[in-house]
Coordinates of C-alpha atoms and ligand atoms in Angstrom, one line a residue:
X21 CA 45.8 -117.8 188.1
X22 CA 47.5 -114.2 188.3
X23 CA 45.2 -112.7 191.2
X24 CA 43.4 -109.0 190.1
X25 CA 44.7 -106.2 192.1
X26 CA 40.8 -106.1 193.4
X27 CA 41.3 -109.0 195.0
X28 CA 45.1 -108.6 196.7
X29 CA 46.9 -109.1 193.4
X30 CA 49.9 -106.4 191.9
X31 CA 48.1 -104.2 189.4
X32 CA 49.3 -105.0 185.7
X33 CA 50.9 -101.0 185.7
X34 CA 52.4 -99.0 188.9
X35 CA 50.8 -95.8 187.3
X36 CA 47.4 -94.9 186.3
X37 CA 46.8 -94.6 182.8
X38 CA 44.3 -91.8 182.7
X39 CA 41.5 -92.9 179.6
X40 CA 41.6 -90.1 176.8
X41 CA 44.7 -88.6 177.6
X42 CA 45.5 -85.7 175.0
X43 CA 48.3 -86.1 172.4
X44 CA 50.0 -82.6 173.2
X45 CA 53.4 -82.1 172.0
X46 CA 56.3 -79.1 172.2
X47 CA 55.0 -77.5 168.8
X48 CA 51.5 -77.4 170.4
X49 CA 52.8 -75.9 173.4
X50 CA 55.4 -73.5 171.8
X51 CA 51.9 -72.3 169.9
X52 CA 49.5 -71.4 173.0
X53 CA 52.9 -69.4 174.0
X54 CA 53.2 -67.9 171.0
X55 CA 49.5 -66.7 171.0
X56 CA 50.4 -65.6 174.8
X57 CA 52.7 -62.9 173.6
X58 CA 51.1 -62.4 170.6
X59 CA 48.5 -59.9 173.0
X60 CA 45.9 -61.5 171.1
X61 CA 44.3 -64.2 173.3
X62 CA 39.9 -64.2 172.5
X63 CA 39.5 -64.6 169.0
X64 CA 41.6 -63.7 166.0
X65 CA 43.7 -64.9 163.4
X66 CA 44.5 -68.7 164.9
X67 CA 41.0 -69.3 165.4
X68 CA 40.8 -68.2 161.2
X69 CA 43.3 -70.6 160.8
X70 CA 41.8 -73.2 162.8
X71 CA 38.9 -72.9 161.3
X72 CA 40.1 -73.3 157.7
X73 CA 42.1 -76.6 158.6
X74 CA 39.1 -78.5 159.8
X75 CA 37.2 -76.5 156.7
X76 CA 39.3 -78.2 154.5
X77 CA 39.8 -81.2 156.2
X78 CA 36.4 -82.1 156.1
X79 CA 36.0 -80.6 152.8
X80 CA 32.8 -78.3 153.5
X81 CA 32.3 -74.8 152.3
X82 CA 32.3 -73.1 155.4
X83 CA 33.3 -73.6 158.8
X84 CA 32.6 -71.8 162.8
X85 CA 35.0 -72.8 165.2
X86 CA 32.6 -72.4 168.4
X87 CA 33.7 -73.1 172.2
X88 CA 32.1 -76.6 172.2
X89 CA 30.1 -78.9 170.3
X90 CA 27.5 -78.2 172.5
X91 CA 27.5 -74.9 171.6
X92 CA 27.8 -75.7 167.9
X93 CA 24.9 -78.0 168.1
X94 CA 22.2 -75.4 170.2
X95 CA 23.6 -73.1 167.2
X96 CA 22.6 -75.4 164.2
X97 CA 19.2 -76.1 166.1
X98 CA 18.4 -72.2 166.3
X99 CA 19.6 -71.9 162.2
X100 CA 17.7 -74.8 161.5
X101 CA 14.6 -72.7 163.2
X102 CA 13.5 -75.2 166.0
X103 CA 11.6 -73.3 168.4
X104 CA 9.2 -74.6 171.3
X105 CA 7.0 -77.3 170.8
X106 CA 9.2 -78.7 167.6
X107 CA 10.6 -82.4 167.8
X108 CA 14.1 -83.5 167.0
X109 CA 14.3 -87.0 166.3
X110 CA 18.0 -88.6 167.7
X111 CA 19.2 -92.0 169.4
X112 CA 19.5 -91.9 173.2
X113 CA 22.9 -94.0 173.3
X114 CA 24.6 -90.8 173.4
X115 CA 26.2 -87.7 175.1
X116 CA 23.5 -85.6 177.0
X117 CA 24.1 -82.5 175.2
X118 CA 22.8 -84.1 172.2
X119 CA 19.4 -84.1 173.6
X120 CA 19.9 -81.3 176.4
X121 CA 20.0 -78.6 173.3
X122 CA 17.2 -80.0 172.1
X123 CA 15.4 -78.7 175.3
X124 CA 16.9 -75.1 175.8
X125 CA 15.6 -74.2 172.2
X126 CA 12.5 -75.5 173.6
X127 CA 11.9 -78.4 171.5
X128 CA 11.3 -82.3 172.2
X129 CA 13.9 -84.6 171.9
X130 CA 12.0 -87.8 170.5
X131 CA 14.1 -91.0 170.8
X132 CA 14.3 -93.6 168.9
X133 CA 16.4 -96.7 169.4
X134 CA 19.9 -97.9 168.1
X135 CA 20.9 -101.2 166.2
X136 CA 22.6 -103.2 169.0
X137 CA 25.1 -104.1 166.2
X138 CA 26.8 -100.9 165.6
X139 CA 24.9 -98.9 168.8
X140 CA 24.1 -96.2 166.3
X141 CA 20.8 -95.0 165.4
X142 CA 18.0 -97.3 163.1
X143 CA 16.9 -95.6 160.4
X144 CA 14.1 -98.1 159.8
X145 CA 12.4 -96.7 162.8
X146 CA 12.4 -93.5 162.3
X147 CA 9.8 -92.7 160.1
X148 CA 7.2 -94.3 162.9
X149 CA 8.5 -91.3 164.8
X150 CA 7.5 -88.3 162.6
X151 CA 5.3 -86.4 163.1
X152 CA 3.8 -82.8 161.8
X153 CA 6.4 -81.2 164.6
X154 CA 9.4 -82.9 163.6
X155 CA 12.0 -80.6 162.1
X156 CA 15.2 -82.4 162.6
X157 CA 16.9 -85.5 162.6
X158 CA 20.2 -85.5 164.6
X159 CA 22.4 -88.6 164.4
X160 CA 25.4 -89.2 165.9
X161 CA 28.2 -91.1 165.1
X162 CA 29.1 -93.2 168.0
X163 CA 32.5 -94.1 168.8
X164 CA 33.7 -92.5 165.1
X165 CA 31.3 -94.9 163.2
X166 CA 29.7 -93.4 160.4
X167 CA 25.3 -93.6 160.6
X168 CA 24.0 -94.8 157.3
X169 CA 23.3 -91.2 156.4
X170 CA 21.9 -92.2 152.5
X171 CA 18.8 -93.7 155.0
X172 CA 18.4 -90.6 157.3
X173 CA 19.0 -88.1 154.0
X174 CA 16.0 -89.9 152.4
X175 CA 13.8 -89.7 155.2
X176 CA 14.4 -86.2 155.4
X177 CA 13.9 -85.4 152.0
X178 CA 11.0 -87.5 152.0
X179 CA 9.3 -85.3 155.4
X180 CA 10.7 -82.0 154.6
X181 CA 13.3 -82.2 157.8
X182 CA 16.7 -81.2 158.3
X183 CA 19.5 -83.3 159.3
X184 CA 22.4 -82.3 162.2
X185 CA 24.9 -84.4 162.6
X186 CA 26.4 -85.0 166.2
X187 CA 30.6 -85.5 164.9
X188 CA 31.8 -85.0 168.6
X189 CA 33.5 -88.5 167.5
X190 CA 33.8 -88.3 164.0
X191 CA 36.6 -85.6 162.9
X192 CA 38.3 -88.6 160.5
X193 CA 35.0 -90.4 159.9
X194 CA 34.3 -91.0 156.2
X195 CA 30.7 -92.3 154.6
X196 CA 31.2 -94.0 151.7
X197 CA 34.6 -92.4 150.6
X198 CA 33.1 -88.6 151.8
X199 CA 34.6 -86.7 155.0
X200 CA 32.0 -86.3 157.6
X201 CA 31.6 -82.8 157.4
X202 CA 29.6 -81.2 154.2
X203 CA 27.1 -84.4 154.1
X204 CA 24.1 -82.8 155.8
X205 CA 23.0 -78.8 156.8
X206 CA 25.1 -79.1 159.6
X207 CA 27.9 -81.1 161.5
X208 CA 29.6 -80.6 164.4
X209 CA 32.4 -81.5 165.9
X210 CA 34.1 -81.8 169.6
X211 CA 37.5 -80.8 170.5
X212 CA 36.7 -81.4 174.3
X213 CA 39.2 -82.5 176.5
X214 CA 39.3 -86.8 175.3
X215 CA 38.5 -86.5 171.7
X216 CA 41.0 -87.5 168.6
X217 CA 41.8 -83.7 168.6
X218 CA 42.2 -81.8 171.4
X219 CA 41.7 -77.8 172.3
X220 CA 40.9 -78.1 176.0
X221 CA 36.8 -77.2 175.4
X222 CA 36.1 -76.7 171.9
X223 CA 34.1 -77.6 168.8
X224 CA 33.4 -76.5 164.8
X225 CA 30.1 -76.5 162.7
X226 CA 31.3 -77.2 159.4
X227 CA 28.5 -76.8 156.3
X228 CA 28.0 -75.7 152.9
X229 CA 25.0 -73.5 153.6
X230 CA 26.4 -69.9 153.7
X231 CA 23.1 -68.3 154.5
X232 CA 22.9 -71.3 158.1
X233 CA 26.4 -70.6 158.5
X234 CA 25.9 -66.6 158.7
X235 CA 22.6 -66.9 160.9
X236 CA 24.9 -69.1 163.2
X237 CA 27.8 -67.0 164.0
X238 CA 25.5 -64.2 164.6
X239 CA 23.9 -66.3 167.3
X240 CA 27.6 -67.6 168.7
X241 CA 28.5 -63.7 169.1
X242 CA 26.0 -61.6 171.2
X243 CA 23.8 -61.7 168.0
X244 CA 26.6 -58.9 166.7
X245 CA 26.4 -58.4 162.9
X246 CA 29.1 -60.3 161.4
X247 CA 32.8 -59.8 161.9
X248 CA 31.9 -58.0 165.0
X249 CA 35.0 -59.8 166.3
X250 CA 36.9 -57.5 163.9
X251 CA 36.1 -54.4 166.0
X252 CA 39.4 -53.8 167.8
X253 CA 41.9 -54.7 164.9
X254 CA 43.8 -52.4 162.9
X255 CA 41.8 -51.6 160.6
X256 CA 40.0 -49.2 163.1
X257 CA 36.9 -49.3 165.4
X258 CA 33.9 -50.5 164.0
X259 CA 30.4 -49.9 165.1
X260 CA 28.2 -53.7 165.5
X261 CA 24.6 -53.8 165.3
X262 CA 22.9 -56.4 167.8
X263 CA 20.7 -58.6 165.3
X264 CA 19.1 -61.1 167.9
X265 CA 19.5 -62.4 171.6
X266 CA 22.6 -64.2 170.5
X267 CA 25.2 -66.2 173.0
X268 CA 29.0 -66.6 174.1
X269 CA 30.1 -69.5 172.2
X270 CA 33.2 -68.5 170.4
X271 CA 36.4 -69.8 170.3
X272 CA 39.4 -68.4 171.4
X273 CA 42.7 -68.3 169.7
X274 CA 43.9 -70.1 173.4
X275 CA 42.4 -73.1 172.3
X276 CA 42.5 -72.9 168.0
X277 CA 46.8 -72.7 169.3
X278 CA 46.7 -76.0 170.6
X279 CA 44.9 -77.5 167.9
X280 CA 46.6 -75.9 164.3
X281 CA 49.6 -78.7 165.1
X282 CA 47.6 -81.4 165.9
X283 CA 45.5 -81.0 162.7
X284 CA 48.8 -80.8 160.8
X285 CA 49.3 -84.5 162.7
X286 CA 45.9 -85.9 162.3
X287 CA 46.5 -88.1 159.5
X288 CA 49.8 -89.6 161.4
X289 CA 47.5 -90.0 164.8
X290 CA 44.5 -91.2 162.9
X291 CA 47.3 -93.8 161.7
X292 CA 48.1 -94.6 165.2
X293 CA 44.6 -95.2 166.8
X294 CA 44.0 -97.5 163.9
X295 CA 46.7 -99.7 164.7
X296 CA 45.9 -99.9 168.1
X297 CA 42.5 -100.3 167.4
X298 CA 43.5 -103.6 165.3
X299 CA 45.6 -105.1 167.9
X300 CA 42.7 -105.1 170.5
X301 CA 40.6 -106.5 167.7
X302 CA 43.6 -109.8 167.4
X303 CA 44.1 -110.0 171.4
X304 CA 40.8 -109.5 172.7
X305 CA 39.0 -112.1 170.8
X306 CA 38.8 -114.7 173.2
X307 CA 37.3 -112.3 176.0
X308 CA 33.6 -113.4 177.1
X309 CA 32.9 -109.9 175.6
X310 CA 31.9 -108.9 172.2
X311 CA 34.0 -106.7 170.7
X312 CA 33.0 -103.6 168.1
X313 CA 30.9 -104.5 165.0
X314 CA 33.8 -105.3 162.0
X315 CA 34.0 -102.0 160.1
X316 CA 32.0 -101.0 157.2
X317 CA 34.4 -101.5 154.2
X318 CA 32.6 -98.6 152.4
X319 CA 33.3 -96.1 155.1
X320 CA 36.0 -94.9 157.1
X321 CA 36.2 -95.4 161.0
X322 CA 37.5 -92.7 163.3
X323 CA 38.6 -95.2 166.0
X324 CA 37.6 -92.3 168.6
X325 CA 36.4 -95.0 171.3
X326 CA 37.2 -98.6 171.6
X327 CA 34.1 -100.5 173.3
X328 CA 34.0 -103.4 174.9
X329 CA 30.3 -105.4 175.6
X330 CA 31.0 -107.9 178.7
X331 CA 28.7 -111.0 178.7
X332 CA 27.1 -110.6 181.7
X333 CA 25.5 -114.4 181.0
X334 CA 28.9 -116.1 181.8
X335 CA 30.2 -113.7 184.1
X336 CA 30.0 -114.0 187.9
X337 CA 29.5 -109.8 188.1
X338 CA 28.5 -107.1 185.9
X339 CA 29.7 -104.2 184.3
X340 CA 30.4 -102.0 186.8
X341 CA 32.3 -104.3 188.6
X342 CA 34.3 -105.1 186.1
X343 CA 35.4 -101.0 186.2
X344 CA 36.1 -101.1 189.3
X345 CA 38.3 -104.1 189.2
X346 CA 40.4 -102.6 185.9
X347 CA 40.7 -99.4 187.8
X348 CA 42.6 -101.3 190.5
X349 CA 44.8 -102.4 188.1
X350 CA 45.7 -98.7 187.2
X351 CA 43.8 -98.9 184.0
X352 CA 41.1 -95.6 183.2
X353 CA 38.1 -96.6 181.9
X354 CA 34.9 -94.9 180.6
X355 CA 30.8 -95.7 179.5
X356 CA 29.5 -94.4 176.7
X357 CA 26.7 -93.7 177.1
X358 CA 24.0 -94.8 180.3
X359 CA 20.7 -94.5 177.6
X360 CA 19.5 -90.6 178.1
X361 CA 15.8 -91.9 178.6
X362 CA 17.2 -93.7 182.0
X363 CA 18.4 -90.5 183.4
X364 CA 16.3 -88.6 185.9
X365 CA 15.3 -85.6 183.9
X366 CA 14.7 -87.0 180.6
X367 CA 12.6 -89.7 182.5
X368 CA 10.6 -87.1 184.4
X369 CA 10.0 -84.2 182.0
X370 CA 9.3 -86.5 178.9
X371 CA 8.1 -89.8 180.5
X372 CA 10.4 -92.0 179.2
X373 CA 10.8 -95.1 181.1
X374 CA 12.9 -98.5 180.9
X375 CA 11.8 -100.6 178.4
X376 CA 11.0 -98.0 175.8
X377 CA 14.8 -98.8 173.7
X378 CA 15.8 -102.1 174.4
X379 CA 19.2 -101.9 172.4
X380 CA 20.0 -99.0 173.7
X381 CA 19.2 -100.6 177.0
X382 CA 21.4 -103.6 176.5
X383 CA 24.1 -101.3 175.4
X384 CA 24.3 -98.9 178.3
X385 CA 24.1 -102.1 181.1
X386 CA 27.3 -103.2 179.2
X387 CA 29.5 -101.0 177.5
X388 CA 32.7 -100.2 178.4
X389 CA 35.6 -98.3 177.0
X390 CA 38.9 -98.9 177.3
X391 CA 41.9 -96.4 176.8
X392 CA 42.4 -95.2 173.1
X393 CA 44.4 -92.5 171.7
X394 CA 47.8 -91.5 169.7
X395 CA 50.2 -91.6 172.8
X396 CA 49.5 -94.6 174.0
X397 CA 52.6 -96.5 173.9
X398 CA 52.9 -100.7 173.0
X399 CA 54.0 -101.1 176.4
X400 CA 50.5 -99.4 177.8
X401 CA 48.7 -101.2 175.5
X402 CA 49.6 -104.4 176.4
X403 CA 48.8 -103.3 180.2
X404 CA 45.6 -102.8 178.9
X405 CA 45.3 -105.9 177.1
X406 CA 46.9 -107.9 180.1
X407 CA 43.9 -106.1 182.6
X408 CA 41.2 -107.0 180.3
X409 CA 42.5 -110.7 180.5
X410 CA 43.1 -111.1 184.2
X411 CA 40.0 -109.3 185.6
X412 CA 38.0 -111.3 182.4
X413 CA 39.7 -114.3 184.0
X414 CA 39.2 -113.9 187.4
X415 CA 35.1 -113.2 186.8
X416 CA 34.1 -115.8 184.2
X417 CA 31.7 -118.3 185.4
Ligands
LIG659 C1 28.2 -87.6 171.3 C2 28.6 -86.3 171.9 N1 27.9 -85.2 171.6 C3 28.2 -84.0 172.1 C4 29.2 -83.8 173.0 C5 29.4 -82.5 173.5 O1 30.7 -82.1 173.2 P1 31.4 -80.8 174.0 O2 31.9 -81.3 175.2 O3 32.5 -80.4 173.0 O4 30.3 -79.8 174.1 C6 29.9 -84.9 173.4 C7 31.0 -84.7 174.3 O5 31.6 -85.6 175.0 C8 29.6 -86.2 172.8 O6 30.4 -87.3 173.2

C-alpha cells in the first residue's frame, strides 16, 4: 500500500495547492493598473460597470456592488426593517455572517435545521418556527445549490415575511431555469477572496425593488442622499444631505477592476468547475464517503464547493484527521460549515445547544471540501483525486 505522507510516505504533490485559489489573469491585472492611473481608486465608473455586469447577469432590475456580502446582507436586513427584538429564520449549516447580521440589527437569528441530503435548509420546518416576530426568511445556497425557493416564497407569502437570499455561493446558480438573483427582495452575493469570482473582499445585492434598493445604498454610504459618491466628479461639487446613521460598505473601483474580466469569463469558468466537478463525481465513487446529493435537473448548480462526507462508521479516525493527513500530502482543504449553534456565542447568547439540529450536526462532524475552482489544472486534480484515495486507504477499517 502507497504509505500517506502522515505516516512517512512522499506526498502525492511537492507544492501545496492552496484550496480556493483565485483565477486571476493578465487582463485582470492590466485592469486594477489601469484603475491605478486612472486617479480614480474609491468608487466610480468600474464599480458602475461592475455593477451592471452582475445586474445583468443575474437578470434583476437593479444592482449595489457593496464591499462584502456581509455588508450586503446587514444592508437588506436594515431595508427589510428588522430592528431589535425581530426574528430571522435561516439554517445554521452556514457562514457566521449569515446569522452575525442578524444580531448587529438587533434581531434573533432563529435556526432551523438542513436536509442532510442537500445540507440546505428544510422548508417543511419552518413554519413551526414563525412566530408574530418573524420578519425574514434568509436561505442560503450552500455550496452553489439552489434552496427550493417555490417552498420558502410560499411560506412567506403565506406569514407576511420577506425573503433574503444568502448567494455568497450562488453567482451561476439557477432555480428552475431562473438566475439566482431577482427571485426574492433581495440576494446577495460574495466576491470574497475563494469564491467562483473574485475581487479580493467584495459583494452585490442584486433586486428588483427600486424603493429597497435606494433605502440600501443610502445605508452603504454614510446615510448620504443618493449619488453622494458623485460629489467630486466633473460635473461640479455637490452638497449631500445625511439621511440616517448609515455605514462604509462600498465598493471600490480597486476591486470592481479585478472582477469586470472575470465576469466577461464566467460562463468559460463556470464551464470548467463543472467539469471538474464531474470527474470527482466518476473517480470518487468508491471512497467510504458520500459524495454531493446528484443535481437537481430543474436547476442549475454553481459547483462553488465540492464536499466530501467521510463515513466515520468504517473509518479508523475522523474528519479532522483525515485534514490533517491530506494537508501532508500538500493538498488545501476546507469545512463548510462547524453548525453556528455549536459555536460559543451563538450557544451562549441564544441557548442553543447540541442536539437541537441533528443534520446540521451530522454535517459539520463530517464535511470536508476539497480544492475547486477554474485554474485547477488535470494534473492537480488528479493529485487531488490520488490524496483522497491514499489517505481513504490508509484509514478504512
Ligand atoms: C454562506 C456565506 N454567507 C456569507 C458570507 C460572507 O461573505 P463575505 O466574506 O463576502 O462577507 C460567506 C463568506 O464566506 C459565506 O460563505
Amino acid at each position: 500500500m502507497d504509505t500517506p505522507a502522515i505516516a512517512g510516505g512522499r506526498p502525492v504533490r511537492d507544492t501545496y495547492l492552496v484550496f480556493g485559489k483565485p483565477d486571476l489573469r493578465e487582463q485582470d491585472l492590466a485592469e486594477v493598473m489601469a484603475c491605478l492611473q486612472s486617479g480614480w481608486v474609491g468608487t466610480g465608473p468600474r464599480t458602475a460597470k461592475f455593477q451592471s455586469l452582475v445586474k445583468e447577469y443575474v437578470n434583476a432590475k437593479h444592482a449595489l456592488a457593496v464591499n462584502s456580502c456581509t455588508a450586503g446582507l446587514h444592508l437588506s436586513l436594515i431595508a427589510a426593517g428588522v430592528g431589535p427584538g425581530d426574528e430571522v429564520i435561516t439554517t445554521p449549516m452556514t457562514f457566521a455572517a449569515t446569522a452575525n447580521v442578524v444580531h448587529h440589527v438587533g434581531g434573533r437569528p432563529v435556526f432551523v435545521d438542513c436536509k442532510r441530503s442537500d445540507m440546505l435548509i428544510d422548508p417543511a420546518l419552518i413554519e413551526a418556527k414563525i412566530t408574530k416576530r418573524t420578519k425574514v426568511i434568509l436561505p442560503v445556497h450552500l455550496a452553489g445549490r439552489a434552496c427550493d425557493l417555490d417552498s420558502i416564497h410560499a411560506i412567506a407569502r403565506k406569514h407576511g415575511l420577506k425573503v433574503i437570499e444568502d448567494a455568497a455561493h450562488a453567482l451561476g446558480t439557477e432555480y428552475k431555469g431562473q438566475r439566482i438573483g431577482a427571485l426574492s427582495d433581495f440576494t446577495v452575493f460574495s466576491f470574497y477572496a475563494t469564491k467562483n469570482l473574485v475581487t479580493g473582499e467584495g459583494g452585490m445585492v442584486t433586486t428588483n425593488h427600486e424603493e429597497g434598493l435606494a433605502r440600501l445604498a443610502i445605508y452603504s454610504l454614510h446615510g448620504m442622499s443618493r449619488d453622494a459618491w458623485k460629489r467630486y466628479g466633473d460635473a461640479g461639487f455637490k452638497h449631500y444631505l445625511v439621511e440616517e446613521a448609515g455605514f462604509k460598505y462600498n465598493m471600490t473601483d480597486m476591486q470592481s477592476s479585478l472582477g469586470l474580466h472575470q465576469m466577461e469569463r464566467f460562463a468559460e469558468s463556470q464551464r470548467a468547475r463543472k467539469e471538474i466537478w464531474q470527474r470527482y463525481m466518476e473517480e470518487l465513487q468508491d471512497l467510504p464517503a458520500d459524495l454531493p446529493a446528484p443535481e437537481d435537473p430543474e436547476s442549475q448548480h454553481s459547483y462553488h464547493l465540492f464536499t466530501l462526507l467521510p463515513r466515520l462508521e468504517e473509518l479508523k479516525v475522523g474528519r479532522d484527521q483525515i485534514l490533517d493527513a491530506l494537508h501532508k500530502e500538500n493538498i488545501g482543504t476546507g469545512v463548510h460549515y462547524v453548525a453556528l449553534h455549536l459555536h460559543p456565542f451563538y450557544s451562549r447568547t441564544y441557548g442553543y445547544q447540541r442536539g437541537d439540529y441533528p443534520n446540521a450536526e451530522f454535517i459539520s462532524d463530517r464535511t470536508l471540501s476539497i480544492p475547486m475552482g477554474s485554474n485547477l489544472s488535470e494534473a492537480d486534480v488528479g493529485q487531488v483525486i490520488a490524496a483522497l484515495k491514499k489517505v481513504f486507504r490508509y484509514y478504512r477499517k
